[in-house]
Coordinates of C-alpha atoms in Angstrom, one line a residue:
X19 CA 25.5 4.0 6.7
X20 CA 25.4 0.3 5.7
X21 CA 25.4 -1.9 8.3
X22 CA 28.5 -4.6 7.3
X23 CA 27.0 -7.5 9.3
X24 CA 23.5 -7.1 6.7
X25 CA 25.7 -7.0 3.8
X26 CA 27.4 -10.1 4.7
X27 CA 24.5 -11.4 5.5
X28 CA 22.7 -10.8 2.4
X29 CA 25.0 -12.5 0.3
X30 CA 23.7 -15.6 1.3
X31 CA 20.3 -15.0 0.5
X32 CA 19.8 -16.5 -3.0
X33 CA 20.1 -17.7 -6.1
X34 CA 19.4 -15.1 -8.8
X35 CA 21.0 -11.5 -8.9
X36 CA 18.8 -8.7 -9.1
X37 CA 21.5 -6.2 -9.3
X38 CA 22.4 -7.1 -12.5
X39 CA 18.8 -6.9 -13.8
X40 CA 18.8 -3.6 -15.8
X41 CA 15.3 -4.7 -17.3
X42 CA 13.8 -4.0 -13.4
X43 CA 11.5 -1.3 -13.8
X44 CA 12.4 -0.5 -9.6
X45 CA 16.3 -0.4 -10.6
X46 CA 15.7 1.8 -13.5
X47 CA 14.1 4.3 -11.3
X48 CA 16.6 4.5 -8.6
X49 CA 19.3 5.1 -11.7
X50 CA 16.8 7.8 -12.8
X51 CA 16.9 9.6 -9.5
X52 CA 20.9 8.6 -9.0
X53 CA 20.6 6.7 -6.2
X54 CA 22.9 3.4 -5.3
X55 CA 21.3 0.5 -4.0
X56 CA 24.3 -2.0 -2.4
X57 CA 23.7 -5.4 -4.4
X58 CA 24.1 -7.4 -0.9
X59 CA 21.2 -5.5 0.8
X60 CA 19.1 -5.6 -2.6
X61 CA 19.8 -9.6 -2.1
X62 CA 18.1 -9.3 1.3
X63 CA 16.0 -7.1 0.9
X64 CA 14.0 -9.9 -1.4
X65 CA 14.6 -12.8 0.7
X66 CA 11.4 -14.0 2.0
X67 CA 11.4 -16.2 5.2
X68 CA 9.9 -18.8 2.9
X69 CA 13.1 -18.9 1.4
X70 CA 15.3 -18.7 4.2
X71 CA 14.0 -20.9 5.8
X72 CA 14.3 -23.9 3.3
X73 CA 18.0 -22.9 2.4
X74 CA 19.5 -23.1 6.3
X75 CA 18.3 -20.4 7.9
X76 CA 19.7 -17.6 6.2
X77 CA 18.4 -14.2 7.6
X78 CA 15.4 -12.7 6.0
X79 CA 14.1 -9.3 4.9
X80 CA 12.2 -8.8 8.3
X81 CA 14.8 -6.0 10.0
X82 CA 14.4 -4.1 6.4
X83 CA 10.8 -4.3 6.0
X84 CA 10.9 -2.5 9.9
X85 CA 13.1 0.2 9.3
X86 CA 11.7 0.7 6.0
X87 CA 8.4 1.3 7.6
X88 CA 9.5 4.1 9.5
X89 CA 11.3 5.6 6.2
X90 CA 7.8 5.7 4.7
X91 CA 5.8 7.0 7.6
X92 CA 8.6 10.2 7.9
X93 CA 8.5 10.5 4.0
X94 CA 4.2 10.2 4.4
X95 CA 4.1 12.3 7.4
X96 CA 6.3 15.1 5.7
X97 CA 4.4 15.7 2.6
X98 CA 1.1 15.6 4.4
X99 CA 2.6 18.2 6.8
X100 CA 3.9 20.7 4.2
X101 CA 1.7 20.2 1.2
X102 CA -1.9 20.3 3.4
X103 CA -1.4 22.9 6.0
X104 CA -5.0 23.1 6.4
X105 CA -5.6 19.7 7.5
X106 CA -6.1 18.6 11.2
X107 CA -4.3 16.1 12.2
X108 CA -6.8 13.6 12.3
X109 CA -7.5 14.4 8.5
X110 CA -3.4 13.3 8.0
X111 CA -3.7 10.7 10.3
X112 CA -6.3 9.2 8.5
X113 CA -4.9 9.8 4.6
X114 CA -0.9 8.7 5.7
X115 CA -3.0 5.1 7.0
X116 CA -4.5 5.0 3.5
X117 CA -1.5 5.8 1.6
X118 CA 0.5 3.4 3.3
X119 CA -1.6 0.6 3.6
X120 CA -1.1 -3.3 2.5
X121 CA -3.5 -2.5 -0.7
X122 CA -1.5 0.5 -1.5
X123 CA 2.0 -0.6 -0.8
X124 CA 0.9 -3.7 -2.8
X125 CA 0.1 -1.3 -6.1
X126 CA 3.5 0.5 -5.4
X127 CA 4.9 -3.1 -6.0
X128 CA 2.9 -4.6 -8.6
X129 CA 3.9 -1.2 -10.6
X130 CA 7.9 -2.1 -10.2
X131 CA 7.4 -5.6 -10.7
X132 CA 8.4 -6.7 -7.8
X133 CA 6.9 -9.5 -6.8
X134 CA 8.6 -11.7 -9.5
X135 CA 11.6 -10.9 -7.9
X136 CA 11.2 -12.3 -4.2
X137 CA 13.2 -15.6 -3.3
X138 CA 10.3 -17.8 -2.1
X139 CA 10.2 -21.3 -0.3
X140 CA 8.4 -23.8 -2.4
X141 CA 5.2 -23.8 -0.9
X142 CA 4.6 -20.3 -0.8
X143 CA 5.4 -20.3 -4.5
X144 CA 2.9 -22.6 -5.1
X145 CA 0.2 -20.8 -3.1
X146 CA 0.9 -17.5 -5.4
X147 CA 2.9 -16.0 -3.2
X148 CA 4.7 -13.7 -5.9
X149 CA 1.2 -12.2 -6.2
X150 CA -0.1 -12.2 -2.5
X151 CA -0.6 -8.4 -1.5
X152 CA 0.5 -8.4 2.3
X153 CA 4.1 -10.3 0.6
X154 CA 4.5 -7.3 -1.6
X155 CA 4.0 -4.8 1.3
X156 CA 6.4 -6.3 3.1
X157 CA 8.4 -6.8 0.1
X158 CA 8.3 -2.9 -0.7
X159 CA 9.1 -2.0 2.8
X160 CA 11.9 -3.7 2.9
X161 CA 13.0 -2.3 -0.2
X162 CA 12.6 0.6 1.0
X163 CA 15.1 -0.3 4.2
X164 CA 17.7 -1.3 1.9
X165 CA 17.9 1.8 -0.2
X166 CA 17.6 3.9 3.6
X167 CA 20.7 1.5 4.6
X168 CA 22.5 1.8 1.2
X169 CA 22.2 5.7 0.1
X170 CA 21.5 7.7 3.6
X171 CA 17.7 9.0 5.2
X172 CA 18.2 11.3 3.0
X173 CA 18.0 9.1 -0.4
X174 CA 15.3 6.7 1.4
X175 CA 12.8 9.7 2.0
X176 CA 13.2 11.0 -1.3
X177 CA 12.1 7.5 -3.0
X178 CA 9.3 7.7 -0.4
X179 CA 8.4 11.1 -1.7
X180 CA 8.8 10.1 -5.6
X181 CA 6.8 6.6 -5.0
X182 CA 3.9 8.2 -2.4
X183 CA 3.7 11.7 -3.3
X184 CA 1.5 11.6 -6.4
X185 CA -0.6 8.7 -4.1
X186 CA -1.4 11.3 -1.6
X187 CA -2.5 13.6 -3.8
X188 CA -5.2 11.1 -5.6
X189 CA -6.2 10.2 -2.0
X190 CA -6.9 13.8 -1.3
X191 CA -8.8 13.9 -4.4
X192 CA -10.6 10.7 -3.9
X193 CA -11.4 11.2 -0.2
X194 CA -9.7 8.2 1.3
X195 CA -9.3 8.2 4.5
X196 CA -12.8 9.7 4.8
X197 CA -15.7 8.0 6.6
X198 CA -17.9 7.7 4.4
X199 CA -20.2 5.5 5.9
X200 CA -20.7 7.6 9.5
X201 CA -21.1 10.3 6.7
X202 CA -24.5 8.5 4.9
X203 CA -25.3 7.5 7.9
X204 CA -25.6 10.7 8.9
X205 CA -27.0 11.7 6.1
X206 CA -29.7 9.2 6.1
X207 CA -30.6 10.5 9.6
X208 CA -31.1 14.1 8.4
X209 CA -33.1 12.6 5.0
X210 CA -35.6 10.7 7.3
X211 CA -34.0 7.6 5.7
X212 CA -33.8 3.7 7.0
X213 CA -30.3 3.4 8.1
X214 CA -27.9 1.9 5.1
X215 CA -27.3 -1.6 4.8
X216 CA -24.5 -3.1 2.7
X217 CA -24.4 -6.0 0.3
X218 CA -21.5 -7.6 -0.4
X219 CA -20.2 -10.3 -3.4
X220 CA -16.8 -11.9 -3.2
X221 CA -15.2 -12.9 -6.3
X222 CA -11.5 -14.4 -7.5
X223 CA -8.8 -16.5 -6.1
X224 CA -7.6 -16.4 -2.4
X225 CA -4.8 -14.2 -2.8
X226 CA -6.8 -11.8 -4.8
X227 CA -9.8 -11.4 -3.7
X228 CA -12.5 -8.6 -4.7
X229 CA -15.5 -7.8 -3.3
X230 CA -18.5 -6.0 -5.0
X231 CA -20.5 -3.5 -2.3
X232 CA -23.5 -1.8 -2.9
X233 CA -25.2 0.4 -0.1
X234 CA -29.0 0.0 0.3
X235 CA -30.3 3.4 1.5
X236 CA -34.4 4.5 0.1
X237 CA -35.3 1.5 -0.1
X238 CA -32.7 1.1 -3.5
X239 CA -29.3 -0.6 -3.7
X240 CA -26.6 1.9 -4.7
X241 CA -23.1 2.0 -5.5
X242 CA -21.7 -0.6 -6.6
X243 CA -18.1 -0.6 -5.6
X244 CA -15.3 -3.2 -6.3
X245 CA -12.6 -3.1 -3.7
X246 CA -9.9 -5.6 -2.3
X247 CA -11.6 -6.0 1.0
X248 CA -15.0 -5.9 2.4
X249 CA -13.9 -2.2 4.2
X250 CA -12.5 -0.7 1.0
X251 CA -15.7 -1.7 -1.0
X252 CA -18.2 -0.6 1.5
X253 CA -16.4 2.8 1.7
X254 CA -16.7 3.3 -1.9
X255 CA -20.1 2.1 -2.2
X256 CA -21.1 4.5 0.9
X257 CA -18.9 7.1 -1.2
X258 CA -20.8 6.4 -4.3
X259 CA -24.6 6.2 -2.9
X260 CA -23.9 10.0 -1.3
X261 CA -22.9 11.5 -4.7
X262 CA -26.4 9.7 -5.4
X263 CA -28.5 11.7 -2.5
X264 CA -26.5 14.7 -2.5
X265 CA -27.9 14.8 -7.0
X266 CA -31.2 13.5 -5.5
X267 CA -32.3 15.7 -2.6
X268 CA -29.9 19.0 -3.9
X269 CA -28.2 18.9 -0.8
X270 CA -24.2 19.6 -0.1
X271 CA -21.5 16.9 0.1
X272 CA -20.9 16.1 4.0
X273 CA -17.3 17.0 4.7
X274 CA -16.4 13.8 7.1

């Protein structure tokens, strides 16, 4: 299933091999589960346009980072389907756009070490791009393209499954992908409550930002949240000041 003209392509990208890196915690799992990565397409897979761009031209990891996009939303989509029968579909929609998200797919890399590993230009080096989340998405999903091109749909899916599957699962648990603040809101309404307001603190470099929410609801601020953007932390600080009112005012969790 590999395409030739990628392969050829890919052997241009660089100057380090990561095929011959048996320390790389993301080869060590693909020889766990017995799948073969083509070294060329690993190449590419980590070749920033950064990179390319100051060495010629060379192609980039873009066309991987596509198709492995659509890898990830089957292998998503799949387990949602089978393991959550019970779930509407907007319930899935709304947990596979959590699971696959920048912040997510950027924890996916950090846990492989991949950033490291991606052939950078200069300048996005020196702007931390090894570290940047959205790079490491990208990074991931291209990855991801590679192994799709290398071992079959097959072989791509099941890394999806082995990578996202325990993810979904804590998302379930955690309620992500729940509105949490229509559900205070709410809430509020039915306590006779102001509406909530949010307070927010940003803290740490550019390219790795967190942000501190809390949710003012009773006249109190509650639920102090650390997330990697504004939305995530006022979700979890909405999240946070309902398990608050529900112990206050014995009342059931709303199921948003």
């Amino acid at each position: 299933m590999t395409d030739c003209s990628d392969q050829e392509q890919g052997a241009q990208a660089g100057r380090r091999g990561p095929a011959e890196d048996a320390s790389w915690p993301f080869l060590t799992l693909l020889e766990e589960l017995g799948i073969e990565i083509d070294p060329q397409l690993l190449q590419l897979a980590l070749t920033h346009r950064s990179y390319a761009f100051e060495n010629g031209g060379i192609p980039t990891n873009e066309r991987l980072e596509f198709l492995g996009d659509a890898v990830l939303e089957v292998g998503v989509t799949e387990y949602l389907y089978n393991a959550y029968p019970a779930f509407a579909e907007g319930r899935m929609a709304k947990l596979r756009a959590a699971v696959v998200s920048t912040v997510s797919l950027g924890g996916v890399a950090r846990s492989l070490q991949i950033g490291p590993r991606v052939l950078l230009g200069r300048g996005e080096e020196l702007t931390g791009g090894h570290n940047k989340t959205h790079l490491l998405a990208d990074t991931t999903e291209a990855l991801l393209g590679a192994v799709t091109l290398s071992a079959g749909l097959v072989e791509g899916v099941r890394l999806v499954h082995h990578l996202f599957d325990p993810r979904i699962d804590e998302a379930v648990r955690s309620g992500a992908g729940t509105d949490w603040k229509t559900a205070l809101q709410e809430m509020c309404a039915e306590l006779h409550l102001d509406s909530p307001q949010y307070r927010i603190e940003g803290s740490g470099p550019d390219h790795d930002r967190r942000y501190l929410a809390r949710a003012v609801v009773g006249g109190r601020e509650r639920g102090g949240y650390v997330g990697h953007n504004k939305k995530e932390a006022e979700l979890g600080a909405a999240r946070l000041a309902i398990d608050e009112l529900v112990a206050e005012h014995h009342i059931p969790v709303p199921d948003a």
